[in-house]
Short mmCIF file of C-alpha atoms and ligand atoms in Angstrom, two decimals:
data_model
loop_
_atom_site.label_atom_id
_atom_site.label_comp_id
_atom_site.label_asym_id
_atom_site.label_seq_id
_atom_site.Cartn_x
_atom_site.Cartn_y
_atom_site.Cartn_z
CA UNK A 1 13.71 -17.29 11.93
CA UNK A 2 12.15 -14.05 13.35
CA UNK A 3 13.00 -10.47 12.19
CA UNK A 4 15.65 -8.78 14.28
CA UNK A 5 14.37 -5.29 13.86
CA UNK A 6 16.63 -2.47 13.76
CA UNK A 7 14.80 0.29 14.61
CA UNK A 8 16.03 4.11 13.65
CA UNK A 9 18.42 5.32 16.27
CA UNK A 10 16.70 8.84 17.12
CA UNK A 11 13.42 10.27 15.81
CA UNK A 12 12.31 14.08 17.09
CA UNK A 13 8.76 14.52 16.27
CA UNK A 14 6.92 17.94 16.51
CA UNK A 15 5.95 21.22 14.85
CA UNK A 16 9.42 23.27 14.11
CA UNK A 17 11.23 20.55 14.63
CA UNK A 18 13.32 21.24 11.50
CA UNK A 19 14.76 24.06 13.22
CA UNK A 20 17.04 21.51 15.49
CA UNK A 21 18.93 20.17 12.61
CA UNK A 22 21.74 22.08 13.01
CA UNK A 23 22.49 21.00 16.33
CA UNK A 24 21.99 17.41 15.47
CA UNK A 25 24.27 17.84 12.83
CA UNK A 26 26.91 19.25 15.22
CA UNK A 27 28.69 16.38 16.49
CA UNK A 28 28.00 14.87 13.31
CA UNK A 29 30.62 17.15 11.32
CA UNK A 30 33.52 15.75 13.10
CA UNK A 31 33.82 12.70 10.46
CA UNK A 32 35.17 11.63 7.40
CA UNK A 33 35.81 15.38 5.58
CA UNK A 34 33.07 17.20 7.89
CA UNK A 35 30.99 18.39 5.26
CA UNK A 36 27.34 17.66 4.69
CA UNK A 37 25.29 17.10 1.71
CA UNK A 38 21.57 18.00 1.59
CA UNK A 39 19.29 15.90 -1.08
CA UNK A 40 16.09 18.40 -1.19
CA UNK A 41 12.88 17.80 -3.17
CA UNK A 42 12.96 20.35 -6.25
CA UNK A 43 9.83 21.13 -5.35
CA UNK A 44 11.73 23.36 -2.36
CA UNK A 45 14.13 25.12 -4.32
CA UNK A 46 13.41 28.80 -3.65
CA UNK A 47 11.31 28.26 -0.92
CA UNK A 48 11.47 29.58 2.78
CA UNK A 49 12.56 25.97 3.91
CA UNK A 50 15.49 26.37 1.71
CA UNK A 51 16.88 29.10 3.47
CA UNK A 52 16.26 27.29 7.07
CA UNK A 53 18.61 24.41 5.65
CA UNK A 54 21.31 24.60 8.01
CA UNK A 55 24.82 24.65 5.89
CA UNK A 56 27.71 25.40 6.54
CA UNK A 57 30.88 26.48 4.20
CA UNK A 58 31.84 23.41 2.35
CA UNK A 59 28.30 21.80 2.02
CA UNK A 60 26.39 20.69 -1.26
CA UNK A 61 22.75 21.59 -1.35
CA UNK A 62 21.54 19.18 -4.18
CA UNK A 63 17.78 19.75 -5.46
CA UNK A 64 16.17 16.76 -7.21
CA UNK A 65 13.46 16.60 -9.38
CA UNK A 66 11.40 13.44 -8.70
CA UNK A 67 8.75 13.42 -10.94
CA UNK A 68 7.47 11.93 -13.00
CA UNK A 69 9.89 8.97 -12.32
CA UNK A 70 11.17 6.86 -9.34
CA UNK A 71 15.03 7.29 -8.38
CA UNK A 72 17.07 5.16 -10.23
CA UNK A 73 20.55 3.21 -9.24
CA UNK A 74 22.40 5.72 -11.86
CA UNK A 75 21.08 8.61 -10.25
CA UNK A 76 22.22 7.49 -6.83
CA UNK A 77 25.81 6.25 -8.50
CA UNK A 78 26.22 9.75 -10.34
CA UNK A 79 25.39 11.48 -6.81
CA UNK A 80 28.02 9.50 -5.53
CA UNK A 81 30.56 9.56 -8.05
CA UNK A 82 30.14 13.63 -8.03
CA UNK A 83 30.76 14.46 -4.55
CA UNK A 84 33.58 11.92 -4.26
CA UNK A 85 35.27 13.33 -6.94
CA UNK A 86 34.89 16.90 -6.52
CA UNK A 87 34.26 17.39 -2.78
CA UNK A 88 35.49 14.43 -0.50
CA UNK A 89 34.36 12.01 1.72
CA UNK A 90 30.67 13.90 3.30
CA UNK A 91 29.93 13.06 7.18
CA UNK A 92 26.45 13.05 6.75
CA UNK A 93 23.29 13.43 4.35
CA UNK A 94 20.46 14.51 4.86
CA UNK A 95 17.20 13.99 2.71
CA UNK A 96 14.69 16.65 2.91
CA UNK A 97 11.61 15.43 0.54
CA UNK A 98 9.11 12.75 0.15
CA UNK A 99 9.87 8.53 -0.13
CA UNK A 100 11.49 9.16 -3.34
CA UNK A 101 14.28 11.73 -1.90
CA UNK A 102 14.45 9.90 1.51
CA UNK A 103 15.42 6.66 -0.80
CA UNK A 104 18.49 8.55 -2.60
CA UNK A 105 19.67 9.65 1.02
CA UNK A 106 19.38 6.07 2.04
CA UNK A 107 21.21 4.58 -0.79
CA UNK A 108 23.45 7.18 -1.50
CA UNK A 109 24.42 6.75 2.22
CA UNK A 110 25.31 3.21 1.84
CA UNK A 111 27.21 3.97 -1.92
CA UNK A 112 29.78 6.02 -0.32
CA UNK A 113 31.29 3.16 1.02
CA UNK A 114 30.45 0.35 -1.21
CA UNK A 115 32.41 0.19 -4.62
CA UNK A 116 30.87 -0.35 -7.78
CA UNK A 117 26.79 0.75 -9.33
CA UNK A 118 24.05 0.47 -6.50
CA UNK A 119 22.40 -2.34 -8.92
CA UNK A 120 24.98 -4.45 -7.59
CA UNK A 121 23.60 -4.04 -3.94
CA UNK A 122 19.86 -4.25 -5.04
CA UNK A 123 18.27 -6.94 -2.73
CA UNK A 124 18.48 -8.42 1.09
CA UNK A 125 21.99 -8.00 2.68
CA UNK A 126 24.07 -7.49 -0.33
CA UNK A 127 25.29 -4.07 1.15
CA UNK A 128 29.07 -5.06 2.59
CA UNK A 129 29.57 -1.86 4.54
CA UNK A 130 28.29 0.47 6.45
CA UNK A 131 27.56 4.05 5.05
CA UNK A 132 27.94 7.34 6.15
CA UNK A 133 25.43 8.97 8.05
CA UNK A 134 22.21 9.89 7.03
CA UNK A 135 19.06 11.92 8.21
CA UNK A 136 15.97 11.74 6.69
CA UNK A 137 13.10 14.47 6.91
CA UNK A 138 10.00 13.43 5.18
CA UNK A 139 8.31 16.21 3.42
CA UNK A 140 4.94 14.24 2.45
CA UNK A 141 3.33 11.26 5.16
CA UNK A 142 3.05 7.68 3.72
CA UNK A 143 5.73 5.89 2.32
CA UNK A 144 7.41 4.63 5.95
CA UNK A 145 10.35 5.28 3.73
CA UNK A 146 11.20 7.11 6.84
CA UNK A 147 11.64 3.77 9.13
CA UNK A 148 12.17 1.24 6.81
CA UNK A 149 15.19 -0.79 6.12
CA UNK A 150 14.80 -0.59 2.48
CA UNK A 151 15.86 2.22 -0.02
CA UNK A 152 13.79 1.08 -3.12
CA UNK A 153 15.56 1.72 -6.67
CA UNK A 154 14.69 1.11 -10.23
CA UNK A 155 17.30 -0.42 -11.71
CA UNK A 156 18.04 -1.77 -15.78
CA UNK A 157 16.62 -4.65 -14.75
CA UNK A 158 14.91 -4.68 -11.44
CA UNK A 159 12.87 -2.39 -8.90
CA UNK A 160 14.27 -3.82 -5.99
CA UNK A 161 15.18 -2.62 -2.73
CA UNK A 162 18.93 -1.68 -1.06
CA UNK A 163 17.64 -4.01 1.73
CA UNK A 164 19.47 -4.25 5.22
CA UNK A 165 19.91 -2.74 8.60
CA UNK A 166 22.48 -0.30 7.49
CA UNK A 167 19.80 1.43 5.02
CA UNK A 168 17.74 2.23 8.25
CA UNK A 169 18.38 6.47 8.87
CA UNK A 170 20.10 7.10 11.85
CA UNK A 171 18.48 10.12 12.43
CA UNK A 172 14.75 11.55 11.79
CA UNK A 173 12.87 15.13 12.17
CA UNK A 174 9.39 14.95 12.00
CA UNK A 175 7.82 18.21 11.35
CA UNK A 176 4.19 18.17 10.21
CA UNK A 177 4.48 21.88 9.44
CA UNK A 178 6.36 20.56 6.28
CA UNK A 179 3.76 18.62 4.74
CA UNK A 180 1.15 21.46 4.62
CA UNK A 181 1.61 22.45 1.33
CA UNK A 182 1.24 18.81 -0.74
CA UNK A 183 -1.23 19.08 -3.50
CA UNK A 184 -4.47 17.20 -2.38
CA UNK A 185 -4.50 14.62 -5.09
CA UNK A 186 -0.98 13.72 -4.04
CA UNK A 187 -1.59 13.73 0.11
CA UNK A 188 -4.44 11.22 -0.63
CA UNK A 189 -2.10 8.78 -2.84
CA UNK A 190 1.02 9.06 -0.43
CA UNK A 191 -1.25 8.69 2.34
CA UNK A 192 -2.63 5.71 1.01
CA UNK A 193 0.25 4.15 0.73
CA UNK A 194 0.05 3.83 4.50
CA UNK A 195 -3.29 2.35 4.77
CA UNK A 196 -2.57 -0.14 2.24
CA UNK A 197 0.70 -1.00 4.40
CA UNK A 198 -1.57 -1.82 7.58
CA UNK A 199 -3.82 -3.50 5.55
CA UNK A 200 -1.66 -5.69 3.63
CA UNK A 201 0.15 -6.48 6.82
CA UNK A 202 -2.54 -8.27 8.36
CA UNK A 203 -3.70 -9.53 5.56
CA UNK A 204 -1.17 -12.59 5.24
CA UNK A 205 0.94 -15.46 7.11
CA UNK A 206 3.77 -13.37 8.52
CA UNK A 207 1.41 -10.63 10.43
CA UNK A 208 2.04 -11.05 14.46
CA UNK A 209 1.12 -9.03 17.48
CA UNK A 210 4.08 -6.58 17.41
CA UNK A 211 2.72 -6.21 14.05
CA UNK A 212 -0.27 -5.50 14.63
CA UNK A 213 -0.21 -3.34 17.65
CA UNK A 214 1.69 -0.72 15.01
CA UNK A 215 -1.35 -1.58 12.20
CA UNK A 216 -3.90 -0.97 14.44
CA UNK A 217 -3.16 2.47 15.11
CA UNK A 218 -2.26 3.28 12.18
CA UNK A 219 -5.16 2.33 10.46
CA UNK A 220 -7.16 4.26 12.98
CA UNK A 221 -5.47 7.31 12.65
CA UNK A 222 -6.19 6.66 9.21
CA UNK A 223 -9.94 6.12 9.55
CA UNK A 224 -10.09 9.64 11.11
CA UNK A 225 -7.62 11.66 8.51
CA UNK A 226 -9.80 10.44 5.62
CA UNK A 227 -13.42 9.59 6.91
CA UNK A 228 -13.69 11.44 10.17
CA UNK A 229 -15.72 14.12 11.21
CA UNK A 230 -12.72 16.19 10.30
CA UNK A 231 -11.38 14.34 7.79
CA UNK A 232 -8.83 16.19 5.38
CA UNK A 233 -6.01 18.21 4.99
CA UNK A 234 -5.50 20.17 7.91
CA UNK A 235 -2.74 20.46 10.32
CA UNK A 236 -4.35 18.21 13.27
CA UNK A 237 -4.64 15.71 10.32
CA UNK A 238 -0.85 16.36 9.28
CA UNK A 239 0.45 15.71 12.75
CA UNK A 240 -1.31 12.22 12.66
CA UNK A 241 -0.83 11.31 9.42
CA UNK A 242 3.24 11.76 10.03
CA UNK A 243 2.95 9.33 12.83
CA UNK A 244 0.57 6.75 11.01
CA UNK A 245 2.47 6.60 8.26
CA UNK A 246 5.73 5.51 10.83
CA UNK A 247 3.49 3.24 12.44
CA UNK A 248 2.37 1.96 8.98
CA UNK A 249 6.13 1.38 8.51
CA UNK A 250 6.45 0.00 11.56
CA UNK A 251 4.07 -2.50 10.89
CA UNK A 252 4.59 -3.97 7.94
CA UNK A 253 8.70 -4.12 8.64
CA UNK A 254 7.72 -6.59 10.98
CA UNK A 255 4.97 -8.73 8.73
CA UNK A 256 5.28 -7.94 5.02
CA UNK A 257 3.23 -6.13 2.23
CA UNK A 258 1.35 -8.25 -0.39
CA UNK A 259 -0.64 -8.69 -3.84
CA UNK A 260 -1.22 -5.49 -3.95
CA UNK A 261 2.66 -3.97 -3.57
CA UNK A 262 3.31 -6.41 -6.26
CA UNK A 263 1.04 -5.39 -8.32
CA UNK A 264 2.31 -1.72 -7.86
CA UNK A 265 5.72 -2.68 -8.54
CA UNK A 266 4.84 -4.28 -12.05
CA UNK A 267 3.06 -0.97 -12.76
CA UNK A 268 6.16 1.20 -11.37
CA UNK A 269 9.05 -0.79 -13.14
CA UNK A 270 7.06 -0.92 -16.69
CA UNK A 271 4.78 1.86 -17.02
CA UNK A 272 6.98 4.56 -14.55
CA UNK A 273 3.90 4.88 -12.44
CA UNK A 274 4.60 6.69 -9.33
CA UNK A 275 4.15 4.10 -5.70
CA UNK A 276 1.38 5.64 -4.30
CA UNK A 277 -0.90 6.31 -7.22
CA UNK A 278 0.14 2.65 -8.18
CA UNK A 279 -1.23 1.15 -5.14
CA UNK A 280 -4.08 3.22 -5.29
CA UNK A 281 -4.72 1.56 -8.97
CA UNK A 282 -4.27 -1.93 -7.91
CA UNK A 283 -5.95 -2.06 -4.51
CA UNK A 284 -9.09 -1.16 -6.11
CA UNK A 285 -9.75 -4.26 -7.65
CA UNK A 286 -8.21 -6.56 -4.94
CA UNK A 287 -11.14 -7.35 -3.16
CA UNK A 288 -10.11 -11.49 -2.96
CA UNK A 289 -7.41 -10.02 -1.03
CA UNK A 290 -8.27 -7.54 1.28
CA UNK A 291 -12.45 -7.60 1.26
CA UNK A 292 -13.98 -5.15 3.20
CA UNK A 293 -11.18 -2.78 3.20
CA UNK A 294 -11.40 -2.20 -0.36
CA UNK A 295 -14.81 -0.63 0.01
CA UNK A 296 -13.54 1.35 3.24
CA UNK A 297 -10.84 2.58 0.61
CA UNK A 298 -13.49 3.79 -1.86
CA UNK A 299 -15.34 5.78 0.29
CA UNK A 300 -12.22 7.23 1.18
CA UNK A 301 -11.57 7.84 -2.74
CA UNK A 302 -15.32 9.59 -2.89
CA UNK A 303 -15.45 11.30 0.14
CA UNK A 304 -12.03 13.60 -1.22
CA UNK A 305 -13.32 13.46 -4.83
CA UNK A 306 -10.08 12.10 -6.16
CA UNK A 307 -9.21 11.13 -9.16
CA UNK A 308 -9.01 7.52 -9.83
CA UNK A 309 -9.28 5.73 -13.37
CA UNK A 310 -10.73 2.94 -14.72
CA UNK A 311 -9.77 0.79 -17.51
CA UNK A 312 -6.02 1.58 -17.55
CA UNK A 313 -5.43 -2.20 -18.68
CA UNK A 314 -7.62 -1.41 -22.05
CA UNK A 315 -4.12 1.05 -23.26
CA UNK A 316 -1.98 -1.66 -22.38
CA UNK A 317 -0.25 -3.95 -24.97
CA UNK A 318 0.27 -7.85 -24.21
CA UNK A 319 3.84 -7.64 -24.02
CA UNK A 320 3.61 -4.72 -21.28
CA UNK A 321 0.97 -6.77 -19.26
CA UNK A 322 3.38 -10.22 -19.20
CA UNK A 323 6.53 -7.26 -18.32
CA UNK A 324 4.55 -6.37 -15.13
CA UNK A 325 3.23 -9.99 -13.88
CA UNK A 326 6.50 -11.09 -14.40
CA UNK A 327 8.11 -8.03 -12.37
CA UNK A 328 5.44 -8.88 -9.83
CA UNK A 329 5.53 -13.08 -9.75
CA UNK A 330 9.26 -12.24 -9.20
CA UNK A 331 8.52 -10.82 -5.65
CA UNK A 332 8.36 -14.29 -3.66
CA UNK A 333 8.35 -12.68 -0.19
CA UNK A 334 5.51 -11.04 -1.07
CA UNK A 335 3.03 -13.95 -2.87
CA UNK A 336 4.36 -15.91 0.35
CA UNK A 337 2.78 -13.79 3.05
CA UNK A 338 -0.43 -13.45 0.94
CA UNK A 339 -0.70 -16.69 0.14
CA UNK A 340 1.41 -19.22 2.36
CA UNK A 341 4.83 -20.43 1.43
CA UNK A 342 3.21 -22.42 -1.15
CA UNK A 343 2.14 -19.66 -3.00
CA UNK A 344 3.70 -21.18 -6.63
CA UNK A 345 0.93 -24.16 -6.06
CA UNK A 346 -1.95 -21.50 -6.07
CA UNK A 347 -0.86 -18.64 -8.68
CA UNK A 348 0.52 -18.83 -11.72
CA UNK A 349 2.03 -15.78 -13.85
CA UNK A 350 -1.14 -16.23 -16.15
CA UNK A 351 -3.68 -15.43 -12.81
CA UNK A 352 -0.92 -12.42 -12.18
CA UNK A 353 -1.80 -11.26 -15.71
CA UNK A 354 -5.51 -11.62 -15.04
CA UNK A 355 -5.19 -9.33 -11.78
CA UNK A 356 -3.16 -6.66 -14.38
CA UNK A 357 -6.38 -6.96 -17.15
CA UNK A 358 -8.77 -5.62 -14.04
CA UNK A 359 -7.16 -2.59 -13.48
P1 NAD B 401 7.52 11.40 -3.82
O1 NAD B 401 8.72 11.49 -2.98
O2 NAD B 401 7.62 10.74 -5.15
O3 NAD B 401 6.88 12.84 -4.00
C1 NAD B 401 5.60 12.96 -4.59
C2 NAD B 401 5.33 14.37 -5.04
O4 NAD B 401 5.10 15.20 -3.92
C3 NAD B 401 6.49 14.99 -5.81
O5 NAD B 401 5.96 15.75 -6.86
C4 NAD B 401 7.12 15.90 -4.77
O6 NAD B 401 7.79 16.97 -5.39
C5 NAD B 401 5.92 16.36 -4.01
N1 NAD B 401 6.15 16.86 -2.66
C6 NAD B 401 6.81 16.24 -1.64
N2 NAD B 401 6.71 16.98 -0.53
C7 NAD B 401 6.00 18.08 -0.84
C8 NAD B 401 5.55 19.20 -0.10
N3 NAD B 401 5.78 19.33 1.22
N4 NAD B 401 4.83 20.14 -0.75
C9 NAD B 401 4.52 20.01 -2.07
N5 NAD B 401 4.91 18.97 -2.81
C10 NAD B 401 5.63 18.01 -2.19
O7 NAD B 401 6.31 10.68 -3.05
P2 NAD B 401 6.16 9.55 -2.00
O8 NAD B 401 4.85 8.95 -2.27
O9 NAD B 401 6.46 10.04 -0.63
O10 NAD B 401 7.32 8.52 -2.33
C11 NAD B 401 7.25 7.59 -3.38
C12 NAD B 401 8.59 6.93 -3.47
O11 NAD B 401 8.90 6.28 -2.24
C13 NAD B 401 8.73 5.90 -4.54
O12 NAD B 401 9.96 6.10 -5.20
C14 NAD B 401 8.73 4.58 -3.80
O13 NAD B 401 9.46 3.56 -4.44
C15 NAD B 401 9.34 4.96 -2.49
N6 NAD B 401 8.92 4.15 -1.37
C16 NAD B 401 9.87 3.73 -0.51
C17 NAD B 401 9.56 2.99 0.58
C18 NAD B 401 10.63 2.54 1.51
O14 NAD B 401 10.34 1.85 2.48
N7 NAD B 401 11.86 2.90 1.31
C19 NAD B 401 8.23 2.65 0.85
C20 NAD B 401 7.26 3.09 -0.04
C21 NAD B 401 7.61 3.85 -1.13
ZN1 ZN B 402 4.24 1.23 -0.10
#
């Protein structure tokens, strides 16, 4: 059985860009009770952008505070429950922030017209309608959250992806001008997240030439964002990191990530690590897995002097180390494409445990 990709319906890419929102959002106000609601990063409240946003009488600007953990499926049912009860039935909304805001957007989308807590939906094709529509503006390159069919929660139990072609945004603005002002330490680990994504693409059974042909120029523009001539953080970089990190998405929807997102999702769910700092942690010491690129990835680390420590495993208590293999072991599709669908012959939750005690 092959993936039948659904793609995101319309993507504008380009400096200023954000400045077209409000006549994308035209047409789109005719629906359900024509208002829209606008998930923004907190870091934007009081900013210009803010003020750019464009509303109309009726809308909800909600600012969310992401840090320092993950969204949850309360957060997305108590952003649901809210504007049902107090405002209606939205037309659209819009997510103007990094992975973790373009994930509420997602599932909030989908919980508008699906009854019951967003846990219950957590996993592949459990959503049973279609939600309202939803535009997502990524503030910060690297997730793919952007592309992706996936809105990735942390539940009471599980961090598991809203999973299903519904969750894909039917709308995206690309503006690189938005991404200028991410703090360095944080534009590395985000933008990590894509290289890891190309990498662990390739790096397994389900990786294929659509695949691939997405990777590879990914990971290029990669190669010259962070060890270029002009590597760093400046607005040529920007403009290619936005587009490597929707290639990145691109593909590894169409192969699969690996030991080293589960790995990051053990560290996530149990110690609230954020995604991109998690990867960053694991991939380190994955060298079985990925060879070569792990050293590519350190001079990367070096070459932007970033912060990345050693030892984490010696704070870590038994229990929490069995918590996170198991988190991890229980992310099949993942093990598979690393390791072949008989993955349960070659790795057992004690190696998983191992892996953790490196880190
Ligand atoms: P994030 O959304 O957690 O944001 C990271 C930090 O950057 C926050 O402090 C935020 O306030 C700040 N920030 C964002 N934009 C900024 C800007 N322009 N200027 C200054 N600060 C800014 O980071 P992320 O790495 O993009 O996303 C991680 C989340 O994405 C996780 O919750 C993860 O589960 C999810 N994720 C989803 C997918 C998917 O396919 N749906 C894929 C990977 C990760
Ligand atoms: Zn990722």
């Amino acid at each position: 059985m092959y993936n039948n990709f659904k793609n995101i319906e319309k993507v504008v890419y380009g400096r200023g860009a954000f400045d077209q929102m409000g006549d994308i959002l035209e047409p789109v106000r005719k629906e359900n009770d024509g208002f829209i609601v606008f998930v923004v990063d907190n870091y934007f409240r009081g900013k210009d952008l803010v003020d750019r946003i464009p509303t109309k009488a009726g809308d909800l600007i909600e600012f969310i505070d992401v840090d320092p953990y993950e969204p949850t499926t309360d957060q997305v049912d108590e952003l649901r429950d809210y504007v049902l009860e107090n405002l209606g039935m939205p037309a659209g909304i819009v997510g103007i922030g990094g992975g973790a805001i373009m994930d509420i957007a997602k599932a909030t989308s989908l919980m508008f017209k699906n009854e019951g807590s967003s846990q219950l939906y957590q996993g592949l094709n459990l959503v049973k309608n279609p939600g309202i529509y939803h535009l997502g503006v990524p503030t910060i390159s690297g997730t793919g959250a952007e592309c992706s069919m996936t809105a990735v929660l942390t539940g009471p139990t599980k961090k598991l992806g809203l999973k299903c072609d519904w969750t894909v945004f039917n709308q995206v603005i690309l503006d690189p001008e938005l991404t200028a002002s991410v703090p360095k330490n944080q534009w590395f680990y985000t933008g990590m997240d894509t290289y890891i994504h190309d990498i662990e693409a390739e790096s397994g059974i389900f990786y294929n030439a659509f695949s691939k042909a997405y990777g590879d120029q990914s990971v290029q523009l990669c190669r010259e964002i962070f060890l270029g001539d002009n590597a760093g953080q400046t607005p040529e970089n920007d403009e290619k990191l936005m587009i490597a990190s929707l290639f990145g998405g691109l593909s590894l929807t169409y192969s699969e990530v690996g030991a080293c997102h589960a790995l990051s999702y053990g560290l996530s769910k149990i110690l609230g690590m954020k995604h991109g700092y998690a990867n960053c942690i694991a991939f380190n010491h994955l060298e079985e897995f990925y060879g070569d690129a792990v050293n590519e990835f350190r001079q990367m680390v070096d070459m932007h002097k970033i912060d990345l420590p050693q030892n984490l495993s010696a704070e870590w208590t038994d229990e929490q180390v069995r918590q996170m293999a198991e988190v991890s072991y229980n992310l099949p599709h993942m093990w598979t494409h690393a390791l072949g669908h008989d993955w349960k012959d070659k790795l057992t939750l004690e190696d998983i445990e191992k892996m953790f005690r490196r880190l």
